Structure formats: structure tokens, C-alpha cells
Tab-separated table of C-alpha atoms in Angstrom:
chain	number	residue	atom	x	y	z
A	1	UNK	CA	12.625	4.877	-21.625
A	2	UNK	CA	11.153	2.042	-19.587
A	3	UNK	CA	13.258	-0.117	-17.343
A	4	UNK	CA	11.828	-3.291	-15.439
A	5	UNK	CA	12.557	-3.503	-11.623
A	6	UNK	CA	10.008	-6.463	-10.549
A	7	UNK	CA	8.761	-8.968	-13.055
A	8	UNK	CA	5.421	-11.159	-11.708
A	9	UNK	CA	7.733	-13.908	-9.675
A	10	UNK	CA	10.196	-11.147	-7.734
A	11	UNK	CA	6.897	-9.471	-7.000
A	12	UNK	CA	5.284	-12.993	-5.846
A	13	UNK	CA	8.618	-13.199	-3.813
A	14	UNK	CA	8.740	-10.320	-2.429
A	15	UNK	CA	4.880	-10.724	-0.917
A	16	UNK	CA	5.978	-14.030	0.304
A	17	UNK	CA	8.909	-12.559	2.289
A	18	UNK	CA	6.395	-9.522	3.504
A	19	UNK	CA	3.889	-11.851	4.584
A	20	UNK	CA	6.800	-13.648	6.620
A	21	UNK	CA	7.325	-10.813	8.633
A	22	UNK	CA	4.020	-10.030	9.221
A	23	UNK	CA	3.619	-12.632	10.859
A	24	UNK	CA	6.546	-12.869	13.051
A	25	UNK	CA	6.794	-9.212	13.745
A	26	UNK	CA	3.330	-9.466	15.183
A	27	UNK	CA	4.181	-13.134	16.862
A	28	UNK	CA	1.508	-14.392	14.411
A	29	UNK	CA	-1.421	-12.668	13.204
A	30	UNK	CA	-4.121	-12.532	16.203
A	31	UNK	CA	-5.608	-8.871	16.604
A	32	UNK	CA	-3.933	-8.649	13.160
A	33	UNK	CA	-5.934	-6.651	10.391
A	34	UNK	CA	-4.785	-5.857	6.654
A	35	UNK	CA	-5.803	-2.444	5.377
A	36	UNK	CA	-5.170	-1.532	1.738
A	37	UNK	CA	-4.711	1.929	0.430
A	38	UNK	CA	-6.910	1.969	-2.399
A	39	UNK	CA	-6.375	1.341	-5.854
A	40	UNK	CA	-3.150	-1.347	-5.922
A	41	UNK	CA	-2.934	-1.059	-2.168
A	42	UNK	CA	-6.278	-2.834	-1.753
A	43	UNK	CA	-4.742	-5.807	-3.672
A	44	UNK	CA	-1.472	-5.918	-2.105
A	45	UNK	CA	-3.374	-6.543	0.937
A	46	UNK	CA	-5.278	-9.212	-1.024
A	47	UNK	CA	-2.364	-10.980	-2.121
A	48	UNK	CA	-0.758	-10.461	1.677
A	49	UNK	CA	-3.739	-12.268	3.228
A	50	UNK	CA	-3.600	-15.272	1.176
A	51	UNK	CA	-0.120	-15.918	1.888
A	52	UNK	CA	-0.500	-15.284	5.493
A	53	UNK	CA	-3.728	-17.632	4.861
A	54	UNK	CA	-1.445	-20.183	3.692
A	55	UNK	CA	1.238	-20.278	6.392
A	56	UNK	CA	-1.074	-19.582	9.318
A	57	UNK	CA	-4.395	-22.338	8.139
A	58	UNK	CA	-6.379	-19.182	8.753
A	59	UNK	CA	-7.406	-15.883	7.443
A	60	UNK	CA	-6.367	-12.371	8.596
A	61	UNK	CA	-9.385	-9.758	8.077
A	62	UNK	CA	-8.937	-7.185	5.328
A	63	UNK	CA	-10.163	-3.686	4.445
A	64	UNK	CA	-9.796	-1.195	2.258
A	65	UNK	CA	-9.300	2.380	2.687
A	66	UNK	CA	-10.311	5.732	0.567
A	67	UNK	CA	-7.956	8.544	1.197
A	68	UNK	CA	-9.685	10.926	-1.244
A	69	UNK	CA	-10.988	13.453	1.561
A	70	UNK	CA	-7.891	13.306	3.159
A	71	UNK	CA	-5.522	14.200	0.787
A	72	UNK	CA	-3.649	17.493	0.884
A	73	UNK	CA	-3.503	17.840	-2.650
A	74	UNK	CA	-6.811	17.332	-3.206
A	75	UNK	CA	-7.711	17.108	-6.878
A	76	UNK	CA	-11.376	16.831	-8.311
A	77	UNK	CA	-12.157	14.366	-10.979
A	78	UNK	CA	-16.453	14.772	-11.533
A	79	UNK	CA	-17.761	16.775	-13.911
A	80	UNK	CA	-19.979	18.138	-11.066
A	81	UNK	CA	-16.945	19.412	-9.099
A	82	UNK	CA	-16.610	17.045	-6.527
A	83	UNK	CA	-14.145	15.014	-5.358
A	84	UNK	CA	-14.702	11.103	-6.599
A	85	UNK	CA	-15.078	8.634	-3.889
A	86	UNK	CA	-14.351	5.371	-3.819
A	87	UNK	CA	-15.284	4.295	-0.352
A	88	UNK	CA	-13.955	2.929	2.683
A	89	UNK	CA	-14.690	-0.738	3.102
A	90	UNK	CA	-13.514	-2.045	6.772
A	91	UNK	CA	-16.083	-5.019	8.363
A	92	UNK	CA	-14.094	-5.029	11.348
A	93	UNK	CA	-13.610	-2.560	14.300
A	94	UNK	CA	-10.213	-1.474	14.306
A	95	UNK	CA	-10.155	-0.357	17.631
A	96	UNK	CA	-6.909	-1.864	19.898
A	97	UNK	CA	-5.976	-3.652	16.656
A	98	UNK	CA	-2.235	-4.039	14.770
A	99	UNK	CA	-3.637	-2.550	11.474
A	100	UNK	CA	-1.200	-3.265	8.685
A	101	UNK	CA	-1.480	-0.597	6.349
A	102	UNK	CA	-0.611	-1.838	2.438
A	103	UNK	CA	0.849	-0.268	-0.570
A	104	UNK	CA	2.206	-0.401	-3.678
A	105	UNK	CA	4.477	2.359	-3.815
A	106	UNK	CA	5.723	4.890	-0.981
A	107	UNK	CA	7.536	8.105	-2.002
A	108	UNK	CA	6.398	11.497	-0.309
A	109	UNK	CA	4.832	9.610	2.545
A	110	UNK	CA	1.771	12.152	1.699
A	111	UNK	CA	-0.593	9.102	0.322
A	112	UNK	CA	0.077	7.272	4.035
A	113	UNK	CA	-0.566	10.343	6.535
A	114	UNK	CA	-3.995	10.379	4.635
A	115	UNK	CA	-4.729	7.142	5.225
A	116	UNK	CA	-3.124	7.278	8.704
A	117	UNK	CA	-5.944	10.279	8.986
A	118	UNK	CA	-8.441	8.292	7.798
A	119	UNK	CA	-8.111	4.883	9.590
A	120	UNK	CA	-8.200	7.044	13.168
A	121	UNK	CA	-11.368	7.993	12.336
A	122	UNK	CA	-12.142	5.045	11.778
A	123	UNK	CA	-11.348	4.151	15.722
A	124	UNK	CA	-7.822	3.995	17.515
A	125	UNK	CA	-5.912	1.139	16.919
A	126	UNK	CA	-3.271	-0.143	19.063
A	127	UNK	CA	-0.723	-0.277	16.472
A	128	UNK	CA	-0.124	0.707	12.407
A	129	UNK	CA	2.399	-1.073	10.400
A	130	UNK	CA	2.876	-0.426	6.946
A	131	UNK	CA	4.060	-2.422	4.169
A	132	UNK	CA	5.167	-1.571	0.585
A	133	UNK	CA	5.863	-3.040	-2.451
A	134	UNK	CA	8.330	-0.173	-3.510
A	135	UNK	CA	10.257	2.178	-1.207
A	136	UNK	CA	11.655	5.078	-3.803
A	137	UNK	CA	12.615	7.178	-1.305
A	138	UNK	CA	12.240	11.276	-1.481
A	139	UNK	CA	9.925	11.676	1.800
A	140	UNK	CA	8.309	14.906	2.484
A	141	UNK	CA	6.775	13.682	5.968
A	142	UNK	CA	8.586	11.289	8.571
A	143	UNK	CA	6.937	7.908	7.690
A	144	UNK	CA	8.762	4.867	7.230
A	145	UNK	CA	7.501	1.231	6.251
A	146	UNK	CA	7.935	-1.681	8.125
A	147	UNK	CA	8.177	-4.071	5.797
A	148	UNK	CA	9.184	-3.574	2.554
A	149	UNK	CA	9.554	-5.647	-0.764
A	150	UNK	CA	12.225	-3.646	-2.407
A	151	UNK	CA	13.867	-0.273	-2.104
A	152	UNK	CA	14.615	1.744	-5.254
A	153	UNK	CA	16.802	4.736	-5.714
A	154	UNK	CA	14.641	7.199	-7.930
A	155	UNK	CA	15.217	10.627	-8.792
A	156	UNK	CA	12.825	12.842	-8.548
A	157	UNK	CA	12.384	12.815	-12.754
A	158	UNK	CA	11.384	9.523	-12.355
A	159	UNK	CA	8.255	7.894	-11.773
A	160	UNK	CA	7.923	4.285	-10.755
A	161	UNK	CA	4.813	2.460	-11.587
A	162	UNK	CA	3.867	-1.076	-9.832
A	163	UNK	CA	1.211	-2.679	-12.715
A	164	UNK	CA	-0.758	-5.300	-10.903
A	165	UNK	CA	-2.689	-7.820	-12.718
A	166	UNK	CA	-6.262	-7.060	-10.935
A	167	UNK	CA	-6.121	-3.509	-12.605
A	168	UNK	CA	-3.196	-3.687	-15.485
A	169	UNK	CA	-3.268	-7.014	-16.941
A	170	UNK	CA	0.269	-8.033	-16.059
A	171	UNK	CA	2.316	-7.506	-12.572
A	172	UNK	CA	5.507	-5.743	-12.838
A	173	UNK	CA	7.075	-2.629	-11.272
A	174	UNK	CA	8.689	-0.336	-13.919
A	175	UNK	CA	9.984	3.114	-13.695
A	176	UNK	CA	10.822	5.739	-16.356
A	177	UNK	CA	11.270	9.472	-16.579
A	178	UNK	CA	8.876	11.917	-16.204
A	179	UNK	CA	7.197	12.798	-19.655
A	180	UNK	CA	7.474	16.848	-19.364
A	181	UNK	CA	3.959	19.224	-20.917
């Protein structure tokens, strides 16, 4: 069974609201830089920086990050067995920067300390927010988001998917139970 949590405007609301903060948490958004988690992190960011865009009259940089090396739970997907990259796409130097790290859904908190691994390698920023779509609870590792656009009691039976329109067709955030093999 399939239950709705965000339909396309509570999810345009909600990354209205985050972009708010952003922007006064970090007193506006000099030094600012939005980093997505790739896949639907990468457009959360996106849809982030035109907001902030909006209120500001100028742009905040954005970037995308590949956590595939990173990951502890590292999972090949090539028939050649190797991990499948997607690449790491940041123009700017993130050095002594407020990096804004963006998602779609945070549960274990495993997904963020590999991009957390993955940006400081990139260069040591002076600061890394992180904002969600979805909190659902259940963290394995002490991580917590800064902003978030909704939190949502789960079990762990359940699995929460945020379909965004870049990649799905339609935006909505759903969750249903876990189809067991």
C-alpha cells in the first residue's frame, strides 16, 4: 500500500521555506555554496538555488557530489565489476566556504558521512549545513539536518520514496512497506 506524504505544491512549499532559512541562517548567501548528493539531491539543490535566486537577485553556486567510493556498503552495478560512477561536479573551491549539503531523503545518516567524506577531499570548508526534503528518522550515525522540509515517522518496514519530476515524471514523496523476497 502506497500513501502520499508531499504532493508537487507542499514539496514547492517546503523548498520555499528551506530556501528561507538558508538564507537567514547564513545572514544571506555570500561564501554560500549548494552541494547536491547525487541522484534527487543534485536537484533539490537545483530547485534551492532558484528560490534563493529569486529572493536574493543573485545566484548561489551549485555542485554536485558522487558518494559512490565512499559508501560503506558499497555495491557494484557494471558488468565489469566495478563500482559505477557518476562523477563529482563542483566549479568552485570549497575551501573556507558554508557548503550546504542537499537531499532528498535522510534516514541512516550513512548516504551524508559519505558525502561529508567526499566534499573534504574536495578541500576544507568552513562550515556544512545540510538540508532535506524528508527526515524519517532511524539514524545509525550522529548527523542531523539543518533545515528540513518535513519530518516523517517511518518504521523501519517502510520505505519512503521522494519522486522528483527531473528523474520520475511527477514530484511527490510517498512511502509504503517494504516488499519482502
Amino acid at each position: 500500500m502506497t500513501k502520499g506524504i508531499l504532493d508537487e505544491q507542499a514539496i514547492n512549499r517546503a523548498l520555499t521555506r528551506i530556501a528561507h532559512e538558508i538564507i537567514e541562517r547564513n545572514k544571506g548567501i555570500d561564501n554560500c555554496i549548494l552541494v547536491g548528493i547525487k541522484t534527487r539531491g543534485i536537484y533539490i539543490a537545483k530547485r534551492l538555488a532558484e528560490r534563493i535566486e529569486k529572493i536574493e537577485g543573485r545566484p548561489i553556486e551549485v555542485g554536485e557530489v558522487d558518494i559512490t567510493l565512499y559508501r560503506d556498503d558499497l555495491t557494484v552495478k557494471t558488468e565489469d565489476d566495478e563500482p559505477e560512477l557518476r562523477g563529482t561536479d563542483i566549479a568552485a573551491d570549497i575551501t573556507d566556504k558554508k557548503v550546504i549539503l542537499a537531499d532528498d531523503v535522510l534516514y541512516t545518516g550513512r548516504t551524508v558521512r559519505a558525502a561529508l567524506d567526499a566534499l573534504i577531499d574536495l578541500g576544507r570548508p568552513a562550515q556544512i549545513q545540510l538540508a532535506v526534503l524528508i527526515d524519517r528518522g532511524h539514524r545509525e550515525l550522529p548527523i542531523r539536518p539543518d533545515f528540513i522540509g518535513k519530518n516523517v515517522p517511518t518504521s523501519k518496514s517502510e520505505v519512503v520514496e521522494a519522486r522528483l519530476s527531473e528523474v520520475d515524471g511527477r514530484d511527490e514523496v510517498v512511502i509504503q512497506q517494504k516488499t519482502s523476497l
